[in-house]
Short mmCIF file of C-alpha atoms in Angstrom, two decimals:
data_model
loop_
_atom_site.label_atom_id
_atom_site.label_comp_id
_atom_site.label_asym_id
_atom_site.label_seq_id
_atom_site.Cartn_x
_atom_site.Cartn_y
_atom_site.Cartn_z
CA UNK B 74 63.16 45.31 93.68
CA UNK B 75 61.22 43.30 96.29
CA UNK B 76 57.54 42.60 96.15
CA UNK B 77 55.59 44.42 98.83
CA UNK B 78 52.90 42.98 101.03
CA UNK B 79 50.37 44.87 98.94
CA UNK B 80 51.27 42.78 95.92
CA UNK B 81 52.96 45.39 93.77
CA UNK B 82 56.44 46.40 92.72
CA UNK B 83 57.55 50.07 92.74
CA UNK B 84 58.89 51.40 89.44
CA UNK B 85 62.39 52.81 89.55
CA UNK B 86 61.78 55.89 87.42
CA UNK B 87 65.49 56.66 87.11
CA UNK B 88 66.00 53.37 85.24
CA UNK B 89 62.70 53.27 83.35
CA UNK B 90 62.84 53.86 79.60
CA UNK B 91 59.52 55.71 79.68
CA UNK B 92 60.50 58.15 82.42
CA UNK B 93 60.43 61.20 80.14
CA UNK B 94 57.26 60.09 78.40
CA UNK B 95 55.62 59.50 81.77
CA UNK B 96 56.48 62.99 82.98
CA UNK B 97 55.29 64.62 79.79
CA UNK B 98 51.92 62.86 79.79
CA UNK B 99 51.49 63.46 83.51
CA UNK B 100 52.01 67.20 83.16
CA UNK B 101 51.16 69.55 80.28
CA UNK B 102 50.20 66.84 77.80
CA UNK B 103 47.81 64.79 79.88
CA UNK B 104 45.96 62.42 77.52
CA UNK B 105 44.45 59.05 77.02
CA UNK B 106 44.39 56.82 73.95
CA UNK B 107 41.14 55.39 72.61
CA UNK B 108 41.12 52.78 69.87
CA UNK B 109 38.43 50.58 68.38
CA UNK B 110 39.10 47.42 66.33
CA UNK B 111 37.15 44.54 64.87
CA UNK B 112 38.18 41.16 66.24
CA UNK B 113 37.47 38.05 64.17
CA UNK B 114 35.89 35.65 66.66
CA UNK B 115 34.67 33.03 64.14
CA UNK B 116 36.93 30.25 65.39
CA UNK B 117 36.49 31.28 69.02
CA UNK B 118 32.71 31.15 68.89
CA UNK B 119 32.76 27.71 67.22
CA UNK B 120 35.09 26.34 69.90
CA UNK B 121 33.29 27.72 72.93
CA UNK B 122 29.97 26.34 71.64
CA UNK B 123 31.61 22.91 71.34
CA UNK B 124 33.06 22.91 74.84
CA UNK B 125 30.13 24.70 76.53
CA UNK B 126 31.85 27.88 77.63
CA UNK B 127 30.02 31.20 77.85
CA UNK B 128 31.17 33.95 75.50
CA UNK B 129 31.37 36.90 77.92
CA UNK B 130 33.63 35.27 80.54
CA UNK B 131 35.71 33.71 77.78
CA UNK B 132 36.57 37.01 76.13
CA UNK B 133 37.10 38.57 79.58
CA UNK B 134 39.52 35.74 80.37
CA UNK B 135 41.47 36.27 77.15
CA UNK B 136 41.77 40.00 77.81
CA UNK B 137 42.85 39.31 81.41
CA UNK B 138 45.54 36.91 80.26
CA UNK B 139 47.00 39.52 77.89
CA UNK B 140 46.73 42.35 80.47
CA UNK B 141 48.60 40.22 83.01
CA UNK B 142 51.31 39.48 80.44
CA UNK B 143 52.39 43.14 80.08
CA UNK B 144 53.45 45.53 82.81
CA UNK B 145 52.08 48.64 81.08
CA UNK B 146 48.52 47.40 81.66
CA UNK B 147 49.10 46.68 85.40
CA UNK B 148 50.33 50.09 86.54
CA UNK B 149 48.85 52.30 89.22
CA UNK B 150 49.76 55.13 91.59
CA UNK B 151 50.11 54.19 95.24
CA UNK B 152 51.15 56.79 97.80
CA UNK B 153 52.38 59.09 95.02
CA UNK B 154 54.55 56.29 93.64
CA UNK B 155 54.21 54.48 90.32
CA UNK B 156 53.83 50.74 90.86
CA UNK B 157 53.14 47.59 88.92
CA UNK B 158 50.61 45.14 90.29
CA UNK B 159 51.88 41.55 90.40
CA UNK B 160 48.52 40.47 89.03
CA UNK B 161 45.32 42.17 87.98
CA UNK B 162 41.74 40.95 87.91
CA UNK B 163 38.81 41.90 85.68
CA UNK B 164 35.96 44.12 86.87
CA UNK B 165 33.04 43.73 84.47
CA UNK B 166 29.48 44.96 84.11
CA UNK B 167 26.27 42.96 84.28
CA UNK B 168 22.95 44.42 83.12
CA UNK B 169 19.63 44.47 84.99
CA UNK B 170 16.68 44.42 82.61
CA UNK B 171 14.14 45.38 85.25
CA UNK B 172 15.82 48.72 86.08
CA UNK B 173 17.87 49.23 82.91
CA UNK B 174 20.93 49.77 85.10
CA UNK B 175 24.11 47.76 85.60
CA UNK B 176 26.35 46.54 88.36
CA UNK B 177 30.10 46.15 88.44
CA UNK B 178 31.50 42.81 89.55
CA UNK B 179 35.04 41.46 89.71
CA UNK B 180 36.08 37.81 89.55
CA UNK B 181 39.35 36.20 90.55
CA UNK B 182 41.79 35.28 87.78
CA UNK B 183 44.43 32.58 88.21
CA UNK B 184 45.27 31.75 84.62
CA UNK B 185 42.95 28.72 84.41
CA UNK B 186 39.98 29.24 82.10
CA UNK B 187 37.87 26.60 83.83
CA UNK B 188 38.44 28.22 87.19
CA UNK B 189 37.50 31.58 85.74
CA UNK B 190 34.34 30.27 84.09
CA UNK B 191 33.34 28.86 87.48
CA UNK B 192 34.28 32.03 89.38
CA UNK B 193 32.29 34.17 86.93
CA UNK B 194 29.23 31.90 87.15
CA UNK B 195 29.38 31.82 90.96
CA UNK B 196 29.72 35.63 91.22
CA UNK B 197 26.89 36.31 88.79
CA UNK B 198 24.67 33.74 90.53
CA UNK B 199 25.39 35.27 93.95
CA UNK B 200 25.31 38.94 93.07
CA UNK B 201 23.43 39.12 89.76
CA UNK B 202 20.12 40.16 91.39
CA UNK B 203 21.71 42.84 93.57
CA UNK B 204 21.07 46.20 91.95
CA UNK B 205 23.89 48.01 93.73
CA UNK B 206 26.65 49.49 91.62
CA UNK B 207 29.19 47.39 93.57
CA UNK B 208 27.21 44.43 94.94
CA UNK B 209 30.24 42.33 95.91
CA UNK B 210 31.29 42.92 99.51
CA UNK B 211 35.05 42.68 98.86
CA UNK B 212 36.76 45.34 96.80
CA UNK B 213 40.09 45.30 94.99
CA UNK B 214 42.42 47.99 93.76
CA UNK B 215 44.22 45.76 91.29
CA UNK B 216 41.50 45.53 88.66
CA UNK B 217 40.92 46.66 85.07
CA UNK B 218 37.55 47.24 83.47
CA UNK B 219 35.38 45.48 80.93
CA UNK B 220 31.88 46.53 79.84
CA UNK B 221 29.54 45.34 77.11
CA UNK B 222 26.97 46.97 74.83
CA UNK B 223 25.53 43.80 73.25
CA UNK B 224 22.57 45.62 71.69
CA UNK B 225 24.48 47.54 69.03
CA UNK B 226 27.67 47.34 66.99
CA UNK B 227 29.97 50.32 66.65
CA UNK B 228 32.93 51.50 64.65
CA UNK B 229 34.19 53.88 67.33
CA UNK B 230 33.63 54.22 71.06
CA UNK B 231 35.03 56.77 73.50
CA UNK B 232 34.83 57.06 77.29
CA UNK B 233 35.69 60.41 78.90
CA UNK B 234 36.79 60.09 82.52
CA UNK B 235 37.39 63.20 84.55
CA UNK B 236 40.64 63.52 86.47
CA UNK B 237 42.44 60.85 84.46
CA UNK B 238 45.92 61.83 85.63
CA UNK B 239 46.47 58.78 87.81
CA UNK B 240 43.88 56.42 86.25
CA UNK B 241 46.00 53.85 84.46
CA UNK B 242 43.76 50.75 84.39
CA UNK B 243 42.68 49.78 80.87
CA UNK B 244 38.97 50.08 80.06
CA UNK B 245 37.52 47.73 77.45
CA UNK B 246 34.09 47.95 75.83
CA UNK B 247 32.53 45.15 73.74
CA UNK B 248 29.91 45.81 71.10
CA UNK B 249 27.41 43.51 69.41
CA UNK B 250 29.17 40.98 67.21
CA UNK B 251 27.90 40.35 63.69
CA UNK B 252 28.50 38.31 60.53
CA UNK B 253 30.26 39.75 57.51
CA UNK B 254 31.84 37.98 54.53
CA UNK B 255 31.68 34.61 56.30
CA UNK B 256 33.27 35.88 59.49
CA UNK B 257 31.92 36.86 62.93
CA UNK B 258 33.31 40.25 63.93
CA UNK B 259 33.39 41.74 67.44
CA UNK B 260 33.77 45.53 67.92
CA UNK B 261 36.24 46.09 70.75
CA UNK B 262 37.26 49.46 72.14
CA UNK B 263 39.93 50.20 74.71
CA UNK B 264 41.02 53.29 76.61
CA UNK B 265 44.47 53.56 78.21
CA UNK B 266 46.54 56.35 79.67
CA UNK B 267 49.30 57.75 77.48
CA UNK B 268 51.59 58.04 80.52
CA UNK B 269 52.07 54.29 80.56
CA UNK B 270 50.98 53.12 77.07
CA UNK B 271 51.54 54.01 73.44
CA UNK B 272 49.99 52.86 70.18
CA UNK B 273 52.61 50.11 70.01
CA UNK B 274 51.33 48.52 73.20
CA UNK B 275 47.73 48.65 72.01
CA UNK B 276 48.66 47.13 68.68
CA UNK B 277 50.44 44.28 70.47
CA UNK B 278 47.42 43.71 72.72
CA UNK B 279 44.97 43.54 69.80
CA UNK B 280 47.32 41.33 67.75
CA UNK B 281 47.75 38.92 70.66
CA UNK B 282 44.00 38.78 71.20
CA UNK B 283 43.39 37.96 67.57
CA UNK B 284 46.05 35.24 67.65
CA UNK B 285 44.40 33.69 70.70
CA UNK B 286 40.97 33.78 69.05
CA UNK B 287 42.36 32.12 65.92
CA UNK B 288 44.33 29.48 67.85
CA UNK B 289 41.89 28.86 70.70
CA UNK B 290 41.71 25.11 70.00
CA UNK B 291 45.40 24.62 70.68
CA UNK B 292 45.62 27.21 73.42
CA UNK B 293 42.67 25.77 75.38
CA UNK B 294 44.94 23.09 76.80
CA UNK B 295 47.52 25.70 77.84
CA UNK B 296 44.81 27.73 79.58
CA UNK B 297 44.05 24.77 81.83
CA UNK B 298 47.49 24.91 83.46
#
């Protein structure tokens, strides 16, 4: 299959192993999956403090790297056709203390953590005082979503989105991290659509994130490529 000018690849349903599952969860069994885990970020926090990275863009970068590594997290419906984006970028929330509201920004991802830290800082500096829901002029379809609730920890978190039938982008929510038994734990919730994802795919995502957090010192060189 050839890449289109809109930067996605159509899915050949006749040859896709999930064809029947997709049809079931797009029809009478429409459903999403919500899961919350605790991520051990002890090593990650120590490393980012040493190198001067910011925590929020760092965890967004790690999630984006994993999302871009697996087709099931890059799916969308375009013109009534299931497609896979060639790449996907993070759309994240920033909070406005003066109005107690938030805005949604996206930043470009190219696989380089230094580039992303810079892109994040530039976007927040440019648009951080704009109280609009979408303050950035440009808009993208190929995004997934990250939000944060840094004021409270949680053991479960659920987002209910109406008309989810064709909404396949993952939605991540970060809670307040805390110390327990000598570790720093981050509550992380994700919602995905059952049409394109199963529990297996979520487990792999969470396991890969934990591995990255544990091995961030070695991986930091790889992220620079």
